[in-house]
Amino acid sequence: MEKKRASLSLKNQGIKKKAVILYILGSLIPLLFSGYLIARYILPSISPAENLPIIILLILFLSFLGILPLSRMMSTISRIVKGSEKVAQGEKLKPLEIEEDELGRLATSLNLTAERIQKDARELQSNTQALQEARYQLNKSNQDLKRVNQELERLSKAKTLFISKASHELRNPLSVIKESISQILEGVKGKVNKEQEEFLGMAYRNTNRLTLLINNLLDLSQIEAGRIEYRRTLVDISEVVKEVLDATRMQADKKRIKIINNLPANLPSLWLDKSRITQVCTNLLDNAIKFSKEGGRVIVEAREEEKDVEISIRDFGAGIKPQNIDLIFDRFRRIDSGYLPTQGLGLGLPICKEIVENHQGRIGVESKLGEGSKFIFTLPKEKNEQENSGGG
């Protein structure tokens, strides 16, 4: 900045020197020429000795007359030069006195330029201060956010550890309870009457429900910890779906729901974790039966696409509200069906999503309120072919 100011000062000094030279040339040369013309044509009868003093007096007189406008011009130039130096140095410039000539218009232009520069400088200073304040607030917010994220991460790890330990501790006693109830129902410990069988059946079903919830919690903790394992083998996907249909047939019969199997006969075998894909199909089919009204129907379909196999499970139950469709796969999100009590932890569909996506597939839902829902998931063929050819 100092180098620029020094350079500008040197330039202004050069302007002053040029102005002085112009002043000398502009005043003396025309005056000498005027004196010569007067001496040559106006006073031809006067002798040279008498002519010289008259010429000198005329020169001095005309010079005096020329000095007045030239001095005003030099004064204006000097003010303009000094004003430009102040503007260049960022100092506040007082408006210059203006005269009605070319230099006056130049001074007017300089005044306007100085006003604009000073206005821009004030705005720049204000914007700079605002920017500094915003930067300070942003840094503060980033630090606060970092602390919050660290705390959330710590709590998330603590939650995952708690869920894992609690689920393990609960699963073993539940398994014992479930097996004991099963043996009583089968008459191993003696014959049970109808009323006892009804209550024991209720306890058995709720034990199964608790076991499912605990398994979901364990799966979630493994997913969050990155410890979930996939044991892929070459599997006939049609057989997987058929096994799930057979396992849920009794549940459907209780509600007089007809399950329609529209699987084609020529679906390819895929390289996947059979137990995990069975878990996905079971969860989707259970939901379809649960949210269907008595006497309804559920349609299971599949088709082979160019790059994947698409499987869909459709019910004709309550459907999903439009505002809930994007939330259906969120963890711990329980969607109200409208006519059934909300049950479960809201982990079934998120776990299905994790399993399908870890198989490099996709899962989604199409639904209309009051008309039912259609859950669709895909499993890729190309990757399976590559893994299969690689020694599966």
Coordinates of C-alpha atoms in Angstrom, one line a residue:
M1 CA 0.0 0.0 0.0
E2 CA 2.9 2.4 0.9
K3 CA 4.6 1.6 -2.4
K4 CA 1.4 2.5 -4.3
R5 CA 1.1 5.8 -2.3
A6 CA 4.7 6.7 -3.0
S7 CA 4.3 5.9 -6.7
L8 CA 1.1 8.1 -6.9
S9 CA 3.0 11.0 -5.1
L10 CA 5.8 10.8 -7.7
K11 CA 3.2 10.9 -10.5
N12 CA 1.5 13.9 -9.0
Q13 CA 4.9 15.7 -8.7
G14 CA 5.4 15.0 -12.4
I15 CA 2.0 16.5 -13.1
K16 CA 3.0 19.7 -11.2
K17 CA 6.3 20.0 -13.1
K18 CA 4.5 19.7 -16.4
A19 CA 2.0 22.3 -15.4
V20 CA 4.7 24.7 -14.5
I21 CA 6.4 24.2 -17.9
L22 CA 3.1 24.7 -19.7
Y23 CA 2.6 27.8 -17.7
I24 CA 5.9 29.3 -18.8
L25 CA 5.5 28.3 -22.4
G26 CA 1.8 29.3 -22.4
S27 CA 2.5 32.8 -21.0
L28 CA 6.0 34.0 -22.1
I29 CA 6.1 32.8 -25.7
P30 CA 2.8 34.4 -26.8
L31 CA 3.7 37.6 -24.9
L32 CA 7.1 37.8 -26.6
F33 CA 5.5 37.3 -29.9
S34 CA 2.9 40.0 -29.1
G35 CA 5.7 42.4 -28.1
Y36 CA 7.5 41.7 -31.4
L37 CA 4.4 42.5 -33.4
I38 CA 3.7 45.7 -31.5
A39 CA 7.3 46.8 -32.0
R40 CA 7.3 45.9 -35.6
Y41 CA 4.0 47.3 -36.8
I42 CA 2.5 49.6 -34.2
L43 CA 5.6 51.5 -33.2
P44 CA 7.7 51.6 -36.4
S45 CA 8.6 55.2 -36.0
I46 CA 10.3 54.8 -32.6
S47 CA 14.0 54.1 -32.6
P48 CA 15.3 50.7 -31.3
A49 CA 16.8 52.3 -28.2
E50 CA 13.4 53.8 -27.4
N51 CA 11.5 50.7 -28.6
L52 CA 13.2 48.3 -26.1
P53 CA 11.8 49.8 -22.9
I54 CA 8.3 50.1 -24.4
I55 CA 8.5 46.4 -25.4
I56 CA 9.6 45.4 -21.9
L57 CA 6.8 47.4 -20.3
L58 CA 4.3 45.8 -22.7
I59 CA 5.6 42.3 -21.9
L60 CA 5.3 43.0 -18.2
F61 CA 1.9 44.4 -18.5
L62 CA 0.6 41.5 -20.7
S63 CA 2.3 39.0 -18.4
F64 CA 0.5 40.4 -15.5
L65 CA -2.8 40.1 -17.4
G66 CA -1.9 36.4 -18.3
I67 CA -0.8 35.5 -14.8
L68 CA -4.3 35.9 -13.3
P69 CA -6.1 33.2 -15.2
L70 CA -3.0 31.0 -15.2
S71 CA -2.6 31.3 -11.5
R72 CA -6.2 30.3 -11.0
M73 CA -5.6 27.3 -13.3
M74 CA -2.5 26.4 -11.4
S75 CA -4.3 26.7 -8.1
T76 CA -7.1 24.5 -9.3
I77 CA -4.7 21.9 -10.7
S78 CA -2.8 21.9 -7.3
R79 CA -6.1 21.3 -5.4
I80 CA -7.0 18.5 -7.8
V81 CA -3.6 16.8 -7.4
K82 CA -3.8 17.1 -3.6
G83 CA -7.3 15.8 -3.6
S84 CA -6.4 12.8 -5.7
E85 CA -3.6 12.0 -3.3
K86 CA -6.0 12.1 -0.3
V87 CA -8.4 9.9 -2.2
A88 CA -5.7 7.4 -3.0
Q89 CA -4.6 7.3 0.6
G90 CA -8.1 6.7 1.8
E91 CA -8.5 10.1 3.6
K92 CA -11.7 12.0 3.6
L93 CA -11.8 14.7 0.9
K94 CA -13.5 18.0 1.4
P95 CA -15.4 19.1 -1.7
L96 CA -13.2 21.3 -4.0
E97 CA -14.3 24.8 -5.0
I98 CA -15.7 24.6 -8.4
E99 CA -15.4 27.1 -11.3
E100 CA -17.3 27.2 -14.5
D101 CA -14.5 26.0 -16.9
E102 CA -12.9 22.7 -17.9
L103 CA -10.9 22.5 -14.7
G104 CA -14.1 23.2 -12.8
R105 CA -15.8 20.2 -14.4
L106 CA -12.7 18.1 -13.7
A107 CA -13.0 19.2 -10.0
T108 CA -16.7 18.3 -10.0
S109 CA -15.9 14.9 -11.4
L110 CA -13.2 14.4 -8.7
N111 CA -15.7 15.4 -6.0
L112 CA -18.3 12.9 -7.3
T113 CA -15.6 10.2 -7.5
A114 CA -14.4 10.9 -4.0
E115 CA -18.0 10.7 -2.7
R116 CA -18.6 7.3 -4.4
I117 CA -15.2 6.0 -3.1
Q118 CA -16.0 7.1 0.5
K119 CA -19.4 5.6 0.3
D120 CA -18.1 2.3 -1.0
A121 CA -15.4 2.4 1.7
R122 CA -18.0 2.8 4.4
E123 CA -20.1 0.0 2.9
L124 CA -17.0 -2.2 2.6
Q125 CA -16.1 -1.6 6.2
S126 CA -19.6 -2.4 7.4
N127 CA -19.6 -5.6 5.3
T128 CA -16.2 -6.6 6.6
Q129 CA -17.4 -6.2 10.2
A130 CA -20.6 -8.2 9.4
L131 CA -18.5 -10.9 7.8
Q132 CA -16.1 -11.1 10.7
E133 CA -19.1 -11.4 13.1
A134 CA -20.6 -14.1 10.9
R135 CA -17.3 -15.9 10.8
Y136 CA -17.0 -15.8 14.6
Q137 CA -20.6 -17.1 15.0
L138 CA -20.0 -19.8 12.5
N139 CA -16.8 -21.0 14.2
K140 CA -18.7 -20.9 17.5
S141 CA -21.5 -22.9 16.0
N142 CA -19.1 -25.4 14.5
Q143 CA -17.4 -26.0 17.9
D144 CA -20.8 -26.4 19.6
L145 CA -21.9 -28.9 16.9
K146 CA -18.7 -30.8 17.2
R147 CA -19.2 -31.1 21.0
V148 CA -22.8 -32.2 20.4
N149 CA -21.8 -34.8 17.8
Q150 CA -19.1 -36.2 20.1
E151 CA -21.7 -36.5 22.9
L152 CA -24.2 -38.2 20.5
E153 CA -21.6 -40.6 19.3
R154 CA -20.7 -41.5 22.9
L155 CA -24.4 -42.0 23.8
S156 CA -25.0 -44.1 20.6
K157 CA -22.1 -46.4 21.5
A158 CA -23.4 -46.7 25.1
K159 CA -27.0 -47.4 23.7
T160 CA -25.7 -50.1 21.3
L161 CA -23.7 -51.8 24.1
F162 CA -26.6 -51.7 26.5
I163 CA -29.0 -53.1 23.9
S164 CA -26.6 -55.9 23.0
K165 CA -26.0 -56.9 26.6
A166 CA -29.6 -56.6 27.6
S167 CA -30.8 -58.6 24.6
H168 CA -28.4 -61.4 25.3
E169 CA -29.4 -61.6 28.9
L170 CA -33.2 -61.7 28.0
R171 CA -32.9 -64.1 25.1
N172 CA -31.8 -67.2 27.1
P173 CA -34.5 -67.0 29.8
L174 CA -37.1 -66.5 27.1
S175 CA -35.9 -69.5 25.2
V176 CA -36.3 -71.6 28.3
I177 CA -39.8 -70.2 28.9
K178 CA -40.8 -70.8 25.3
E179 CA -39.5 -74.4 25.4
S180 CA -41.3 -75.1 28.7
I181 CA -44.6 -73.8 27.4
S182 CA -44.2 -75.8 24.2
Q183 CA -43.7 -79.0 26.2
I184 CA -46.7 -78.4 28.4
L185 CA -48.9 -77.7 25.3
E186 CA -47.6 -81.0 23.7
G187 CA -48.7 -82.9 26.9
V188 CA -45.2 -83.9 27.9
K189 CA -45.9 -82.9 31.5
G190 CA -49.4 -84.2 31.5
K191 CA -52.7 -83.5 29.8
V192 CA -54.0 -79.9 29.8
N193 CA -57.6 -78.9 29.5
K194 CA -59.1 -76.5 27.0
E195 CA -58.9 -73.4 29.2
Q196 CA -55.3 -74.1 30.1
E197 CA -54.4 -74.7 26.5
E198 CA -55.9 -71.3 25.6
F199 CA -53.9 -69.4 28.2
L200 CA -50.7 -71.3 27.5
G201 CA -51.2 -70.6 23.7
M202 CA -51.5 -66.9 24.5
A203 CA -48.3 -67.1 26.6
Y204 CA -46.5 -69.0 23.8
R205 CA -47.5 -66.4 21.1
N206 CA -46.4 -63.5 23.3
T207 CA -43.1 -65.3 24.1
N208 CA -42.6 -65.6 20.3
R209 CA -43.3 -61.9 19.9
L210 CA -40.8 -61.0 22.7
T211 CA -38.2 -63.3 21.1
L212 CA -38.7 -61.5 17.7
L213 CA -38.3 -58.1 19.4
I214 CA -35.1 -59.2 21.1
N215 CA -33.7 -60.6 17.9
N216 CA -34.4 -57.3 16.1
L217 CA -32.6 -55.4 18.9
L218 CA -29.6 -57.8 18.5
D219 CA -29.6 -57.3 14.8
L220 CA -29.8 -53.6 15.2
S221 CA -26.9 -53.5 17.6
Q222 CA -24.8 -55.7 15.2
I223 CA -25.7 -53.4 12.3
E224 CA -24.7 -50.3 14.2
A225 CA -21.5 -51.9 15.4
G226 CA -20.7 -53.1 11.9
R227 CA -20.5 -56.7 13.1
I228 CA -23.4 -58.3 11.2
E229 CA -22.2 -61.2 9.1
Y230 CA -23.5 -62.5 5.8
R231 CA -22.8 -66.1 4.8
R232 CA -23.6 -66.2 1.1
T233 CA -24.3 -69.4 -0.8
L234 CA -26.0 -70.1 -4.1
V235 CA -29.7 -70.2 -3.3
D236 CA -32.9 -70.9 -5.2
I237 CA -34.8 -67.7 -4.4
S238 CA -38.1 -69.4 -5.3
E239 CA -37.6 -72.0 -2.6
V240 CA -36.8 -69.3 -0.1
V241 CA -40.1 -67.5 -0.8
K242 CA -42.1 -70.8 -0.8
E243 CA -40.7 -71.8 2.6
V244 CA -41.8 -68.4 4.0
L245 CA -45.2 -68.8 2.5
D246 CA -45.6 -72.3 4.2
A247 CA -44.4 -70.9 7.5
T248 CA -46.9 -68.1 7.6
R249 CA -49.8 -70.1 6.2
M250 CA -51.3 -70.8 9.6
Q251 CA -51.2 -67.2 10.6
A252 CA -53.0 -66.3 7.4
D253 CA -55.6 -69.0 7.9
K254 CA -56.6 -67.6 11.3
K255 CA -57.7 -64.4 9.5
R256 CA -59.1 -66.2 6.5
I257 CA -56.6 -64.4 4.3
K258 CA -55.8 -66.0 0.9
I259 CA -52.1 -65.9 -0.1
I260 CA -51.7 -66.0 -3.9
N261 CA -48.4 -67.3 -5.1
N262 CA -47.6 -65.9 -8.5
L263 CA -43.9 -66.8 -8.6
P264 CA -42.6 -67.9 -12.0
A265 CA -41.0 -71.3 -12.3
N266 CA -37.7 -70.2 -13.9
L267 CA -36.2 -67.7 -11.5
P268 CA -32.4 -67.9 -11.3
S269 CA -30.5 -69.0 -8.2
L270 CA -28.7 -66.1 -6.5
W271 CA -25.7 -65.8 -4.3
L272 CA -27.1 -64.6 -1.0
D273 CA -27.4 -65.2 2.8
K274 CA -30.4 -67.5 2.9
S275 CA -31.3 -66.8 6.6
R276 CA -31.2 -63.0 6.1
I277 CA -33.3 -63.0 3.0
T278 CA -35.7 -65.4 4.7
Q279 CA -35.9 -62.8 7.5
V280 CA -36.8 -60.1 5.0
C281 CA -39.5 -62.1 3.3
T282 CA -40.9 -63.2 6.6
N283 CA -41.1 -59.7 8.0
L284 CA -42.8 -58.3 4.8
L285 CA -45.3 -61.2 4.6
D286 CA -46.1 -60.9 8.4
N287 CA -46.8 -57.2 7.9
A288 CA -49.0 -57.9 4.9
I289 CA -51.1 -60.4 6.9
K290 CA -51.2 -58.2 10.0
F291 CA -52.4 -55.1 8.2
S292 CA -55.0 -57.0 6.0
K293 CA -58.6 -57.3 7.1
E294 CA -60.1 -60.6 7.7
G295 CA -61.1 -62.4 4.5
G296 CA -58.6 -60.4 2.5
R297 CA -55.8 -61.5 0.2
V298 CA -52.1 -61.1 -0.2
I299 CA -50.3 -61.4 -3.6
V300 CA -46.6 -62.6 -3.8
E301 CA -45.0 -62.0 -7.2
A302 CA -41.5 -62.1 -8.6
R303 CA -39.9 -61.4 -12.0
E304 CA -36.5 -61.5 -13.6
E305 CA -35.1 -58.2 -14.9
E306 CA -32.0 -57.6 -16.9
K307 CA -29.8 -57.0 -13.9
D308 CA -31.7 -58.2 -10.9
V309 CA -34.7 -60.2 -9.6
E310 CA -37.6 -58.2 -8.2
I311 CA -39.9 -59.6 -5.5
S312 CA -43.1 -57.9 -4.4
I313 CA -45.6 -58.6 -1.6
R314 CA -48.9 -56.8 -1.9
D315 CA -51.8 -56.5 0.6
F316 CA -55.2 -54.8 0.3
G317 CA -55.4 -53.5 3.8
A318 CA -55.3 -50.0 5.3
G319 CA -52.5 -48.6 3.3
I320 CA -50.0 -45.8 4.3
K321 CA -50.7 -42.1 4.6
P322 CA -48.7 -40.2 1.9
Q323 CA -46.8 -38.2 4.6
N324 CA -45.6 -41.5 6.2
I325 CA -44.3 -43.2 3.1
D326 CA -40.8 -41.6 3.3
L327 CA -40.6 -42.4 7.0
I328 CA -41.6 -46.1 6.8
F329 CA -37.9 -47.3 6.9
D330 CA -36.8 -45.1 9.7
R331 CA -35.6 -46.8 12.9
F332 CA -38.1 -46.9 15.8
R333 CA -40.8 -45.4 13.5
R334 CA -44.2 -47.0 14.1
I335 CA -46.8 -46.1 11.6
D336 CA -50.5 -46.0 12.6
S337 CA -52.6 -48.2 10.3
G338 CA -55.8 -46.5 11.3
Y339 CA -57.7 -49.6 12.6
L340 CA -55.0 -51.7 14.3
P341 CA -53.2 -50.9 17.5
T342 CA -49.6 -49.8 16.9
Q343 CA -47.3 -52.6 18.0
G344 CA -43.6 -53.5 17.9
L345 CA -40.5 -51.3 18.1
G346 CA -40.4 -50.1 14.5
L347 CA -37.3 -52.1 13.7
G348 CA -38.5 -54.7 11.2
L349 CA -38.5 -52.6 8.1
P350 CA -35.3 -50.7 8.9
I351 CA -33.5 -54.1 9.4
C352 CA -35.0 -55.4 6.1
K353 CA -33.6 -52.3 4.4
E354 CA -30.1 -52.9 5.8
I355 CA -30.1 -56.5 4.8
V356 CA -31.3 -55.8 1.2
E357 CA -28.9 -52.9 0.7
N358 CA -26.0 -55.1 2.1
H359 CA -26.9 -57.5 -0.7
Q360 CA -26.5 -54.5 -3.1
G361 CA -30.3 -54.5 -3.7
R362 CA -33.0 -51.9 -3.3
I363 CA -36.3 -51.9 -1.3
G364 CA -39.3 -49.6 -1.5
V365 CA -43.0 -49.3 -1.1
E366 CA -46.0 -48.2 -3.2
S367 CA -49.2 -47.5 -1.2
K368 CA -52.5 -45.7 -1.3
L369 CA -54.5 -45.0 1.8
G370 CA -57.4 -47.4 2.1
E371 CA -56.3 -49.5 -0.9
G372 CA -53.3 -51.4 0.6
S373 CA -49.5 -51.4 0.1
K374 CA -47.0 -53.1 -2.1
F375 CA -43.4 -53.7 -0.8
I376 CA -40.8 -54.4 -3.5
F377 CA -37.2 -55.4 -3.1
T378 CA -34.6 -56.4 -5.6
L379 CA -31.5 -58.7 -5.5
P380 CA -28.8 -58.2 -8.2
K381 CA -27.9 -60.9 -10.7
E382 CA -24.6 -59.5 -12.1
K383 CA -22.8 -59.4 -8.7
N384 CA -24.1 -62.9 -8.0
E385 CA -22.7 -64.1 -11.3
Q386 CA -19.3 -62.5 -10.6
E387 CA -19.1 -63.9 -7.1
N388 CA -20.4 -67.3 -8.3
S389 CA -17.8 -67.5 -11.0
G390 CA -15.1 -66.5 -8.5
G391 CA -15.4 -69.7 -6.6
G392 CA -18.8 -69.6 -4.7

